[in-house]
Structure formats: structure tokens, C-alpha cells
């Protein structure tokens, strides 16, 4: 129906144009009033079409786009909050893991230090026992050696005197002479 109106206007203008043969009809002052009427009618029809059909649809599209953008912004904000919460949880878990690792390392160091101290004590006591045993053996060997020294000294002195003097000296006499020198 709307397309029929401009076609009708064109046909009417062509019919009047055939009747008048002089110049452009737009510039003919007698044709100004019907042109203004049709201009007003066309303007009103276009205004009504735009106001009640096109502009509401455009408004709906703009409103829908605004809503979609707002939903996207809300979703982005929600995701940002979730990301921040996840990051905070990650940092907390990382901190707890570090603290736990530090505690485990400290416990392990203390355990190893205690074991080392225990082993060191065992080795020291073993060494102390061996040292005591060695000192006892050394003392026994020393005592034995010192006891043998008297006999060796007596035998040696007796052999020296026999070689030098050519006489046999008894071990008892040599001991008697060596005892005051040992004191």
C-alpha cells in the first residue's frame, strides 16, 4: 500500500504534465499547492513508518545489544572474582606447602642430627672402650717389658763383665749392683 502511493503520485504528475506543455512542473506556481500537499502526506507517512515500525525495531536492537554488553561485563566481573579467589587459594596453598616443606626439612635435620649424635656417641664410647683396652694392654706390656728389662740388663751386664774381666759373674751379684743404680 505504501509503495502504491508514490506510484500514484508519479502517474498523476505525468498526466498533468501532458496537459501542460510548458517547462518544468516543479517550477510552475500553479502546481505548488498540490506538491506541498503531497510533500506533507509523504512526510507524514514516512514519519509514521519510521516512528512506529523502524525506530522501535532499532531501539529494540540497541537495547538488546546494551543488555548483552552488560551481561558480558557482569560475566567478566564474575570470572575476575573467581580468578582472584582461585589465585588467593593458590597463594594460600603455596604458602602452606612452603611452610610444611620447611617444617619437614627442619624435622628431618633434627632427626638426622639426633641420629648422627647417637652414632657419634656410640663411636666415641666404642673408641673409648678400645682406648681403655689398648691402654690396659700397653700398661701390661710395659710392666712385662720392665720386668724383662731387669733380666735383660742383668744378662747383658753379666755378659759384658765376663768378656771384659774374663770371669763369670752370677746374676744375683749383678742384680745387687744394678738395684741401687735403678733407684
Short mmCIF file of N, CA and C in Angstrom, two decimals:
data_model
loop_
_atom_site.label_atom_id
_atom_site.label_comp_id
_atom_site.label_asym_id
_atom_site.label_seq_id
_atom_site.Cartn_x
_atom_site.Cartn_y
_atom_site.Cartn_z
N UNK A 1 0.83 -1.19 0.00
CA UNK A 1 0.00 0.00 0.00
C UNK A 1 0.87 1.25 0.00
N UNK A 2 1.93 1.23 0.77
CA UNK A 2 2.81 2.39 0.85
C UNK A 2 3.51 2.61 -0.48
N UNK A 3 3.90 1.54 -1.13
CA UNK A 3 4.58 1.66 -2.42
C UNK A 3 3.62 2.15 -3.49
N UNK A 4 2.34 1.92 -3.32
CA UNK A 4 1.35 2.35 -4.32
C UNK A 4 1.16 3.85 -4.31
N UNK A 5 1.35 4.50 -3.17
CA UNK A 5 1.15 5.96 -3.08
C UNK A 5 2.14 6.71 -3.93
N UNK A 6 3.45 6.44 -3.83
CA UNK A 6 4.36 7.19 -4.70
C UNK A 6 4.12 6.89 -6.19
N UNK A 7 3.71 5.68 -6.52
CA UNK A 7 3.43 5.35 -7.94
C UNK A 7 2.23 6.17 -8.43
N UNK A 8 1.24 6.30 -7.54
CA UNK A 8 0.06 7.09 -7.89
C UNK A 8 0.43 8.56 -8.09
N UNK A 9 1.32 9.06 -7.23
CA UNK A 9 1.76 10.46 -7.33
C UNK A 9 2.49 10.66 -8.64
N UNK A 10 3.34 9.71 -9.05
CA UNK A 10 4.10 9.82 -10.29
C UNK A 10 3.15 9.83 -11.48
N UNK A 11 2.12 8.94 -11.48
CA UNK A 11 1.16 8.89 -12.60
C UNK A 11 0.35 10.18 -12.70
N UNK A 12 -0.05 10.71 -11.55
CA UNK A 12 -0.84 11.94 -11.57
C UNK A 12 0.00 13.09 -12.09
N UNK A 13 1.27 13.14 -11.70
CA UNK A 13 2.15 14.20 -12.16
C UNK A 13 2.39 14.06 -13.66
N UNK A 14 2.48 12.84 -14.17
CA UNK A 14 2.70 12.63 -15.61
C UNK A 14 1.48 13.05 -16.40
N UNK A 15 0.28 12.80 -15.86
CA UNK A 15 -0.95 13.18 -16.56
C UNK A 15 -1.05 14.69 -16.63
N UNK A 16 -0.73 15.40 -15.57
CA UNK A 16 -0.80 16.85 -15.61
C UNK A 16 0.29 17.42 -16.47
N UNK A 17 1.34 16.76 -16.57
CA UNK A 17 2.44 17.22 -17.38
C UNK A 17 2.10 17.16 -18.86
N UNK A 18 1.34 16.17 -19.24
CA UNK A 18 0.94 16.07 -20.64
C UNK A 18 -0.02 17.19 -21.00
N UNK A 19 -0.87 17.59 -20.04
CA UNK A 19 -1.84 18.64 -20.33
C UNK A 19 -1.14 19.97 -20.51
N UNK A 20 -0.10 20.20 -19.72
CA UNK A 20 0.61 21.47 -19.81
C UNK A 20 1.89 21.20 -20.56
N UNK A 21 2.17 21.95 -21.44
CA UNK A 21 3.33 21.69 -22.26
C UNK A 21 4.44 22.66 -21.98
N UNK A 22 4.34 23.46 -21.02
CA UNK A 22 5.36 24.45 -20.88
C UNK A 22 6.24 24.27 -19.67
N UNK A 23 7.50 23.98 -19.77
CA UNK A 23 8.53 23.97 -18.73
C UNK A 23 8.37 22.88 -17.68
N UNK A 24 9.17 23.03 -16.64
CA UNK A 24 9.20 22.06 -15.55
C UNK A 24 8.02 22.28 -14.62
N UNK A 25 7.31 21.20 -14.26
CA UNK A 25 6.13 21.37 -13.41
C UNK A 25 6.49 21.80 -11.99
N UNK A 26 7.71 21.47 -11.55
CA UNK A 26 8.09 21.84 -10.19
C UNK A 26 8.22 23.36 -10.05
N UNK A 27 8.48 24.01 -11.15
CA UNK A 27 8.68 25.46 -11.11
C UNK A 27 7.42 26.24 -11.49
N UNK A 28 6.39 25.52 -11.83
CA UNK A 28 5.13 26.16 -12.19
C UNK A 28 4.40 26.53 -10.92
N UNK A 29 4.10 27.84 -10.68
CA UNK A 29 3.45 28.26 -9.43
C UNK A 29 2.07 27.67 -9.25
N UNK A 30 1.40 27.27 -10.25
CA UNK A 30 0.06 26.70 -10.14
C UNK A 30 0.15 25.30 -9.53
N UNK A 31 1.28 24.64 -9.68
CA UNK A 31 1.44 23.27 -9.16
C UNK A 31 2.05 23.24 -7.76
N UNK A 32 2.31 24.38 -7.15
CA UNK A 32 2.95 24.39 -5.83
C UNK A 32 2.05 23.79 -4.75
N UNK A 33 0.79 24.12 -4.72
CA UNK A 33 -0.09 23.65 -3.65
C UNK A 33 -0.26 22.13 -3.68
N UNK A 34 -0.53 21.49 -4.85
CA UNK A 34 -0.62 20.01 -4.80
C UNK A 34 0.72 19.38 -4.43
N UNK A 35 1.84 19.97 -4.83
CA UNK A 35 3.14 19.41 -4.48
C UNK A 35 3.37 19.50 -2.98
N UNK A 36 2.95 20.63 -2.39
CA UNK A 36 3.11 20.78 -0.94
C UNK A 36 2.23 19.80 -0.19
N UNK A 37 1.01 19.55 -0.71
CA UNK A 37 0.12 18.59 -0.07
C UNK A 37 0.75 17.21 -0.11
N UNK A 38 1.22 16.84 -1.29
CA UNK A 38 1.83 15.51 -1.42
C UNK A 38 3.13 15.42 -0.62
N UNK A 39 3.84 16.52 -0.52
CA UNK A 39 5.04 16.53 0.30
C UNK A 39 4.67 16.28 1.76
N UNK A 40 3.61 16.95 2.22
CA UNK A 40 3.16 16.78 3.60
C UNK A 40 2.68 15.35 3.83
N UNK A 41 1.90 14.79 2.88
CA UNK A 41 1.38 13.43 3.01
C UNK A 41 2.55 12.44 3.05
N UNK A 42 3.51 12.60 2.16
CA UNK A 42 4.66 11.71 2.11
C UNK A 42 5.47 11.83 3.39
N UNK A 43 5.66 13.05 3.86
CA UNK A 43 6.41 13.27 5.10
C UNK A 43 5.72 12.58 6.27
N UNK A 44 4.39 12.75 6.38
CA UNK A 44 3.64 12.15 7.48
C UNK A 44 3.71 10.62 7.39
N UNK A 45 3.55 10.07 6.18
CA UNK A 45 3.60 8.61 6.01
C UNK A 45 5.00 8.10 6.40
N UNK A 46 6.04 8.76 5.91
CA UNK A 46 7.40 8.34 6.26
C UNK A 46 7.66 8.48 7.76
N UNK A 47 7.16 9.57 8.34
CA UNK A 47 7.32 9.78 9.77
C UNK A 47 6.63 8.66 10.55
N UNK A 48 5.40 8.31 10.16
CA UNK A 48 4.67 7.25 10.86
C UNK A 48 5.37 5.90 10.69
N UNK A 49 5.86 5.64 9.48
CA UNK A 49 6.58 4.37 9.26
C UNK A 49 7.83 4.31 10.13
N UNK A 50 8.57 5.41 10.14
CA UNK A 50 9.78 5.44 10.96
C UNK A 50 9.45 5.37 12.45
N UNK A 51 8.45 6.14 12.88
CA UNK A 51 8.13 6.23 14.30
C UNK A 51 7.57 4.93 14.86
N UNK A 52 6.72 4.24 14.08
CA UNK A 52 6.04 3.07 14.62
C UNK A 52 6.60 1.73 14.15
N UNK A 53 7.47 1.73 13.14
CA UNK A 53 7.99 0.46 12.65
C UNK A 53 9.52 0.42 12.78
N UNK A 54 10.20 1.31 12.11
CA UNK A 54 11.65 1.22 12.02
C UNK A 54 12.35 1.58 13.33
N UNK A 55 11.98 2.72 13.91
CA UNK A 55 12.67 3.18 15.12
C UNK A 55 12.46 2.23 16.32
N UNK A 56 11.25 1.68 16.53
CA UNK A 56 11.13 0.72 17.64
C UNK A 56 12.02 -0.51 17.43
N UNK A 57 12.13 -0.98 16.19
CA UNK A 57 13.00 -2.13 15.93
C UNK A 57 14.46 -1.76 16.20
N UNK A 58 14.87 -0.59 15.76
CA UNK A 58 16.23 -0.13 16.01
C UNK A 58 16.46 0.01 17.51
N UNK A 59 15.49 0.55 18.22
CA UNK A 59 15.58 0.69 19.68
C UNK A 59 15.71 -0.67 20.36
N UNK A 60 14.92 -1.65 19.88
CA UNK A 60 15.00 -2.99 20.44
C UNK A 60 16.39 -3.58 20.23
N UNK A 61 16.94 -3.40 19.03
CA UNK A 61 18.27 -3.92 18.74
C UNK A 61 19.31 -3.25 19.64
N UNK A 62 19.20 -1.94 19.79
CA UNK A 62 20.15 -1.22 20.64
C UNK A 62 20.01 -1.67 22.09
N UNK A 63 18.76 -1.81 22.56
CA UNK A 63 18.52 -2.26 23.93
C UNK A 63 19.06 -3.69 24.14
N UNK A 64 18.82 -4.54 23.16
CA UNK A 64 19.32 -5.92 23.24
C UNK A 64 20.84 -5.93 23.28
N UNK A 65 21.44 -5.08 22.46
CA UNK A 65 22.91 -5.01 22.45
C UNK A 65 23.44 -4.49 23.78
N UNK A 66 22.77 -3.47 24.32
CA UNK A 66 23.17 -2.91 25.62
C UNK A 66 23.06 -3.99 26.71
N UNK A 67 21.96 -4.76 26.68
CA UNK A 67 21.79 -5.84 27.65
C UNK A 67 22.88 -6.90 27.50
N UNK A 68 23.19 -7.26 26.25
CA UNK A 68 24.22 -8.27 26.00
C UNK A 68 25.58 -7.78 26.51
N UNK A 69 25.89 -6.53 26.23
CA UNK A 69 27.16 -5.96 26.70
C UNK A 69 27.20 -5.97 28.23
N UNK A 70 26.07 -5.60 28.86
CA UNK A 70 26.01 -5.60 30.32
C UNK A 70 26.18 -7.01 30.88
N UNK A 71 25.52 -8.00 30.22
CA UNK A 71 25.68 -9.39 30.66
C UNK A 71 27.14 -9.83 30.52
N UNK A 72 27.76 -9.45 29.40
CA UNK A 72 29.17 -9.81 29.20
C UNK A 72 30.06 -9.15 30.25
N UNK A 73 29.78 -7.89 30.58
CA UNK A 73 30.56 -7.21 31.61
C UNK A 73 30.35 -7.87 32.98
N UNK A 74 29.10 -8.24 33.28
CA UNK A 74 28.82 -8.93 34.54
C UNK A 74 29.53 -10.28 34.59
N UNK A 75 29.51 -11.01 33.48
CA UNK A 75 30.20 -12.31 33.42
C UNK A 75 31.71 -12.10 33.59
N UNK A 76 32.24 -11.09 32.94
CA UNK A 76 33.68 -10.81 33.07
C UNK A 76 34.03 -10.47 34.51
N UNK A 77 33.20 -9.70 35.16
CA UNK A 77 33.42 -9.35 36.56
C UNK A 77 33.36 -10.60 37.44
N UNK A 78 32.40 -11.45 37.16
CA UNK A 78 32.25 -12.70 37.91
C UNK A 78 33.48 -13.59 37.71
N UNK A 79 33.93 -13.70 36.46
CA UNK A 79 35.12 -14.51 36.17
C UNK A 79 36.36 -13.92 36.82
N UNK A 80 36.43 -12.59 36.85
CA UNK A 80 37.56 -11.94 37.51
C UNK A 80 37.55 -12.25 39.00
N UNK A 81 36.37 -12.19 39.61
CA UNK A 81 36.27 -12.52 41.04
C UNK A 81 36.66 -13.98 41.28
N UNK A 82 36.22 -14.88 40.40
CA UNK A 82 36.58 -16.29 40.54
C UNK A 82 38.09 -16.47 40.37
N UNK A 83 38.66 -15.77 39.41
CA UNK A 83 40.10 -15.85 39.18
C UNK A 83 40.87 -15.32 40.39
N UNK A 84 40.40 -14.20 40.94
CA UNK A 84 41.06 -13.65 42.13
C UNK A 84 40.96 -14.62 43.30
N UNK A 85 39.80 -15.25 43.45
CA UNK A 85 39.62 -16.23 44.54
C UNK A 85 40.53 -17.43 44.31
N UNK A 86 40.60 -17.90 43.07
CA UNK A 86 41.47 -19.05 42.77
C UNK A 86 42.93 -18.68 43.00
N UNK A 87 43.33 -17.47 42.61
CA UNK A 87 44.70 -17.02 42.83
C UNK A 87 45.01 -16.92 44.32
N UNK A 88 44.06 -16.40 45.10
CA UNK A 88 44.27 -16.31 46.54
C UNK A 88 44.38 -17.71 47.15
N UNK A 89 43.54 -18.63 46.69
CA UNK A 89 43.61 -20.02 47.18
C UNK A 89 44.94 -20.65 46.80
N UNK A 90 45.39 -20.37 45.58
CA UNK A 90 46.69 -20.90 45.12
C UNK A 90 47.82 -20.35 45.98
N UNK A 91 47.80 -19.05 46.23
CA UNK A 91 48.83 -18.43 47.07
C UNK A 91 48.81 -19.02 48.48
N UNK A 92 47.60 -19.23 49.02
CA UNK A 92 47.47 -19.81 50.35
C UNK A 92 48.02 -21.23 50.36
N UNK A 93 47.65 -22.02 49.35
CA UNK A 93 48.13 -23.41 49.27
C UNK A 93 49.65 -23.43 49.11
N UNK A 94 50.17 -22.53 48.30
CA UNK A 94 51.61 -22.45 48.10
C UNK A 94 52.33 -22.09 49.39
N UNK A 95 51.76 -21.14 50.12
CA UNK A 95 52.34 -20.74 51.41
C UNK A 95 52.32 -21.90 52.40
N UNK A 96 51.18 -22.61 52.45
CA UNK A 96 51.08 -23.76 53.34
C UNK A 96 52.06 -24.85 52.94
N UNK A 97 52.20 -25.08 51.64
CA UNK A 97 53.14 -26.10 51.16
C UNK A 97 54.57 -25.72 51.52
N UNK A 98 54.91 -24.45 51.37
CA UNK A 98 56.26 -24.00 51.74
C UNK A 98 56.50 -24.18 53.23
N UNK A 99 55.48 -23.81 54.02
CA UNK A 99 55.61 -23.94 55.46
C UNK A 99 55.74 -25.41 55.85
N UNK A 100 54.95 -26.26 55.22
CA UNK A 100 55.02 -27.69 55.50
C UNK A 100 56.38 -28.25 55.10
N UNK A 101 56.87 -27.84 53.92
CA UNK A 101 58.19 -28.29 53.47
C UNK A 101 59.28 -27.82 54.43
N UNK A 102 59.16 -26.59 54.89
CA UNK A 102 60.14 -26.06 55.85
C UNK A 102 60.09 -26.86 57.15
N UNK A 103 58.90 -27.17 57.61
CA UNK A 103 58.75 -27.94 58.84
C UNK A 103 59.32 -29.35 58.65
N UNK A 104 59.01 -29.94 57.49
CA UNK A 104 59.53 -31.29 57.21
C UNK A 104 61.06 -31.27 57.15
N UNK A 105 61.62 -30.25 56.51
CA UNK A 105 63.08 -30.14 56.41
C UNK A 105 63.69 -29.97 57.79
N UNK A 106 63.07 -29.15 58.62
CA UNK A 106 63.57 -28.92 59.97
C UNK A 106 63.51 -30.22 60.78
N UNK A 107 62.37 -30.92 60.67
CA UNK A 107 62.24 -32.20 61.38
C UNK A 107 63.28 -33.20 60.90
N UNK A 108 63.49 -33.24 59.59
CA UNK A 108 64.47 -34.17 59.03
C UNK A 108 65.87 -33.81 59.52
N UNK A 109 66.20 -32.50 59.52
CA UNK A 109 67.52 -32.08 60.02
C UNK A 109 67.70 -32.48 61.49
N UNK A 110 66.64 -32.25 62.29
CA UNK A 110 66.73 -32.61 63.71
C UNK A 110 66.88 -34.12 63.87
N UNK A 111 66.13 -34.88 63.08
CA UNK A 111 66.21 -36.34 63.15
C UNK A 111 67.61 -36.82 62.75
N UNK A 112 68.12 -36.26 61.64
CA UNK A 112 69.46 -36.65 61.20
C UNK A 112 70.51 -36.22 62.22
N UNK A 113 70.33 -35.04 62.81
CA UNK A 113 71.28 -34.58 63.83
C UNK A 113 71.24 -35.51 65.04
N UNK A 114 70.04 -35.95 65.44
CA UNK A 114 69.92 -36.86 66.58
C UNK A 114 70.56 -38.21 66.24
N UNK A 115 70.31 -38.70 65.03
CA UNK A 115 70.92 -39.97 64.63
C UNK A 115 72.44 -39.85 64.57
N UNK A 116 72.90 -38.73 64.02
CA UNK A 116 74.34 -38.50 63.93
C UNK A 116 74.95 -38.42 65.33
N UNK A 117 74.28 -37.72 66.21
CA UNK A 117 74.76 -37.59 67.59
C UNK A 117 74.77 -38.96 68.27
N UNK A 118 73.74 -39.75 68.02
CA UNK A 118 73.66 -41.10 68.60
C UNK A 118 74.81 -41.96 68.08
N UNK A 119 75.02 -41.90 66.76
CA UNK A 119 76.12 -42.68 66.16
C UNK A 119 77.47 -42.18 66.67
N UNK A 120 77.62 -40.86 66.77
CA UNK A 120 78.87 -40.29 67.28
C UNK A 120 79.11 -40.75 68.71
N UNK A 121 78.06 -40.75 69.52
CA UNK A 121 78.20 -41.20 70.91
C UNK A 121 78.59 -42.67 70.95
N UNK A 122 77.93 -43.47 70.07
CA UNK A 122 78.26 -44.90 70.04
C UNK A 122 79.71 -45.10 69.61
N UNK A 123 80.14 -44.38 68.58
CA UNK A 123 81.52 -44.50 68.10
C UNK A 123 82.50 -44.02 69.17
N UNK A 124 82.17 -42.90 69.83
CA UNK A 124 83.04 -42.39 70.89
C UNK A 124 83.15 -43.39 72.03
N UNK A 125 82.01 -43.98 72.43
CA UNK A 125 82.07 -44.94 73.53
C UNK A 125 82.85 -46.18 73.11
N UNK A 126 82.67 -46.60 71.84
CA UNK A 126 83.42 -47.75 71.33
C UNK A 126 84.91 -47.43 71.31
N UNK A 127 85.23 -46.21 70.81
CA UNK A 127 86.64 -45.80 70.77
C UNK A 127 87.21 -45.67 72.18
N UNK A 128 86.40 -45.16 73.08
CA UNK A 128 86.84 -45.02 74.47
C UNK A 128 87.11 -46.39 75.08
N UNK A 129 86.23 -47.34 74.79
CA UNK A 129 86.42 -48.69 75.30
C UNK A 129 87.68 -49.30 74.70
N UNK A 130 87.88 -49.12 73.39
CA UNK A 130 89.07 -49.65 72.74
C UNK A 130 90.33 -48.97 73.27
N UNK A 131 90.22 -47.66 73.51
CA UNK A 131 91.36 -46.91 74.04
C UNK A 131 91.73 -47.41 75.44
N UNK A 132 90.70 -47.62 76.24
CA UNK A 132 90.94 -48.13 77.60
C UNK A 132 91.58 -49.51 77.53
N UNK A 133 91.04 -50.34 76.63
CA UNK A 133 91.59 -51.69 76.47
C UNK A 133 93.04 -51.62 75.98
N UNK A 134 93.29 -50.69 75.02
CA UNK A 134 94.65 -50.54 74.50
C UNK A 134 95.59 -50.04 75.58
N UNK A 135 95.12 -49.08 76.40
CA UNK A 135 95.95 -48.56 77.49
C UNK A 135 96.27 -49.67 78.49
N UNK A 136 95.26 -50.52 78.75
CA UNK A 136 95.47 -51.64 79.67
C UNK A 136 96.51 -52.60 79.10
N UNK A 137 96.40 -52.90 77.80
CA UNK A 137 97.38 -53.79 77.16
C UNK A 137 98.77 -53.16 77.16
N UNK A 138 98.80 -51.85 76.86
CA UNK A 138 100.10 -51.16 76.86
C UNK A 138 100.72 -51.20 78.25
N UNK A 139 99.88 -50.94 79.26
CA UNK A 139 100.39 -50.97 80.64
C UNK A 139 100.90 -52.36 80.99
N UNK A 140 100.12 -53.39 80.58
CA UNK A 140 100.55 -54.77 80.88
C UNK A 140 101.85 -55.09 80.14
N UNK A 141 101.92 -54.66 78.86
CA UNK A 141 103.13 -54.90 78.07
C UNK A 141 104.30 -54.13 78.67
N UNK A 142 104.05 -52.93 79.13
CA UNK A 142 105.09 -52.09 79.73
C UNK A 142 105.60 -52.75 81.01
N UNK A 143 104.64 -53.22 81.81
CA UNK A 143 105.03 -53.88 83.06
C UNK A 143 105.84 -55.13 82.76
N UNK A 144 105.37 -55.88 81.79
CA UNK A 144 106.06 -57.09 81.38
C UNK A 144 107.44 -56.74 80.83
N UNK A 145 107.47 -55.67 80.00
CA UNK A 145 108.74 -55.26 79.42
C UNK A 145 109.70 -54.77 80.50
N UNK A 146 109.18 -54.01 81.46
CA UNK A 146 110.02 -53.52 82.54
C UNK A 146 110.55 -54.68 83.38
N UNK A 147 109.70 -55.67 83.59
CA UNK A 147 110.15 -56.85 84.34
C UNK A 147 111.24 -57.57 83.56
N UNK A 148 111.07 -57.60 82.26
CA UNK A 148 112.06 -58.27 81.41
C UNK A 148 113.33 -57.44 81.32
N UNK A 149 113.24 -56.13 81.45
CA UNK A 149 114.39 -55.24 81.34
C UNK A 149 115.41 -55.60 82.43
N UNK A 150 114.91 -55.86 83.64
CA UNK A 150 115.83 -56.22 84.73
C UNK A 150 116.60 -57.49 84.37
N UNK A 151 115.88 -58.45 83.84
CA UNK A 151 116.53 -59.71 83.48
C UNK A 151 117.50 -59.49 82.33
N UNK A 152 117.05 -58.71 81.32
CA UNK A 152 117.91 -58.45 80.16
C UNK A 152 119.14 -57.65 80.61
N UNK A 153 118.93 -56.65 81.47
CA UNK A 153 120.04 -55.85 81.96
C UNK A 153 121.02 -56.71 82.76
N UNK A 154 120.46 -57.60 83.53
CA UNK A 154 121.30 -58.49 84.33
C UNK A 154 122.09 -59.40 83.41
N UNK A 155 121.43 -60.00 82.43
CA UNK A 155 122.12 -60.90 81.49
C UNK A 155 123.18 -60.13 80.69
N UNK A 156 122.82 -58.93 80.22
CA UNK A 156 123.74 -58.13 79.43
C UNK A 156 124.95 -57.72 80.26
N UNK A 157 124.70 -57.24 81.47
CA UNK A 157 125.80 -56.81 82.34
C UNK A 157 126.70 -57.99 82.67
N UNK A 158 126.10 -59.10 82.91
CA UNK A 158 126.86 -60.31 83.21
C UNK A 158 127.73 -60.70 82.02
N UNK A 159 127.17 -60.62 80.79
CA UNK A 159 127.94 -60.97 79.59
C UNK A 159 129.05 -59.96 79.36
N UNK A 160 128.83 -58.69 79.60
CA UNK A 160 129.83 -57.64 79.40
C UNK A 160 130.97 -57.84 80.39
N UNK A 161 130.63 -58.05 81.62
CA UNK A 161 131.63 -58.23 82.66
C UNK A 161 132.47 -59.48 82.35
N UNK A 162 131.80 -60.56 81.90
CA UNK A 162 132.54 -61.79 81.57
C UNK A 162 133.50 -61.53 80.43
N UNK A 163 133.14 -60.78 79.47
CA UNK A 163 134.01 -60.51 78.33
C UNK A 163 135.15 -59.59 78.75
N UNK A 164 134.82 -58.59 79.55
CA UNK A 164 135.84 -57.63 79.94
C UNK A 164 136.83 -58.22 80.97
N UNK A 165 136.29 -58.85 81.95
CA UNK A 165 137.13 -59.35 83.02
C UNK A 165 137.58 -60.81 82.76
N UNK A 166 136.84 -61.46 82.03
CA UNK A 166 137.12 -62.85 81.74
C UNK A 166 136.63 -63.76 82.83
N UNK A 167 135.91 -63.30 83.80
CA UNK A 167 135.36 -64.09 84.89
C UNK A 167 133.86 -64.16 84.76
N UNK A 168 133.33 -65.23 85.26
CA UNK A 168 131.88 -65.41 85.28
C UNK A 168 131.35 -64.73 86.53
N UNK A 169 130.32 -63.87 86.33
CA UNK A 169 129.67 -63.19 87.44
C UNK A 169 128.27 -63.77 87.54
N UNK A 170 127.80 -64.02 88.73
CA UNK A 170 126.46 -64.61 88.89
C UNK A 170 125.40 -63.53 88.71
N UNK A 171 124.24 -63.94 88.24
CA UNK A 171 123.16 -62.95 88.06
C UNK A 171 122.75 -62.28 89.35
N UNK A 172 122.85 -62.93 90.48
CA UNK A 172 122.46 -62.34 91.76
C UNK A 172 123.38 -61.19 92.10
N UNK A 173 124.67 -61.33 91.83
CA UNK A 173 125.63 -60.27 92.12
C UNK A 173 125.37 -59.07 91.22
N UNK A 174 125.06 -59.35 89.94
CA UNK A 174 124.79 -58.25 89.01
C UNK A 174 123.54 -57.50 89.44
N UNK A 175 122.52 -58.20 89.89
CA UNK A 175 121.27 -57.55 90.35
C UNK A 175 121.54 -56.70 91.55
N UNK A 176 122.35 -57.18 92.42
CA UNK A 176 122.67 -56.46 93.65
C UNK A 176 123.36 -55.14 93.28
N UNK A 177 124.21 -55.15 92.27
CA UNK A 177 124.93 -53.96 91.86
C UNK A 177 123.97 -53.03 91.08
N UNK A 178 123.07 -53.55 90.25
CA UNK A 178 122.17 -52.73 89.42
C UNK A 178 121.03 -52.09 90.20
N UNK A 179 120.61 -52.66 91.31
CA UNK A 179 119.44 -52.14 92.03
C UNK A 179 119.70 -50.75 92.59
N UNK A 180 120.80 -50.43 93.19
CA UNK A 180 120.99 -49.07 93.65
C UNK A 180 121.04 -48.09 92.49
N UNK A 181 121.45 -48.46 91.28
CA UNK A 181 121.52 -47.56 90.14
C UNK A 181 120.11 -47.28 89.59
N UNK A 182 119.21 -48.23 89.72
CA UNK A 182 117.85 -48.07 89.21
C UNK A 182 117.03 -47.15 90.09
N UNK A 183 117.38 -47.07 91.36
CA UNK A 183 116.60 -46.24 92.28
C UNK A 183 117.02 -44.85 92.12
#
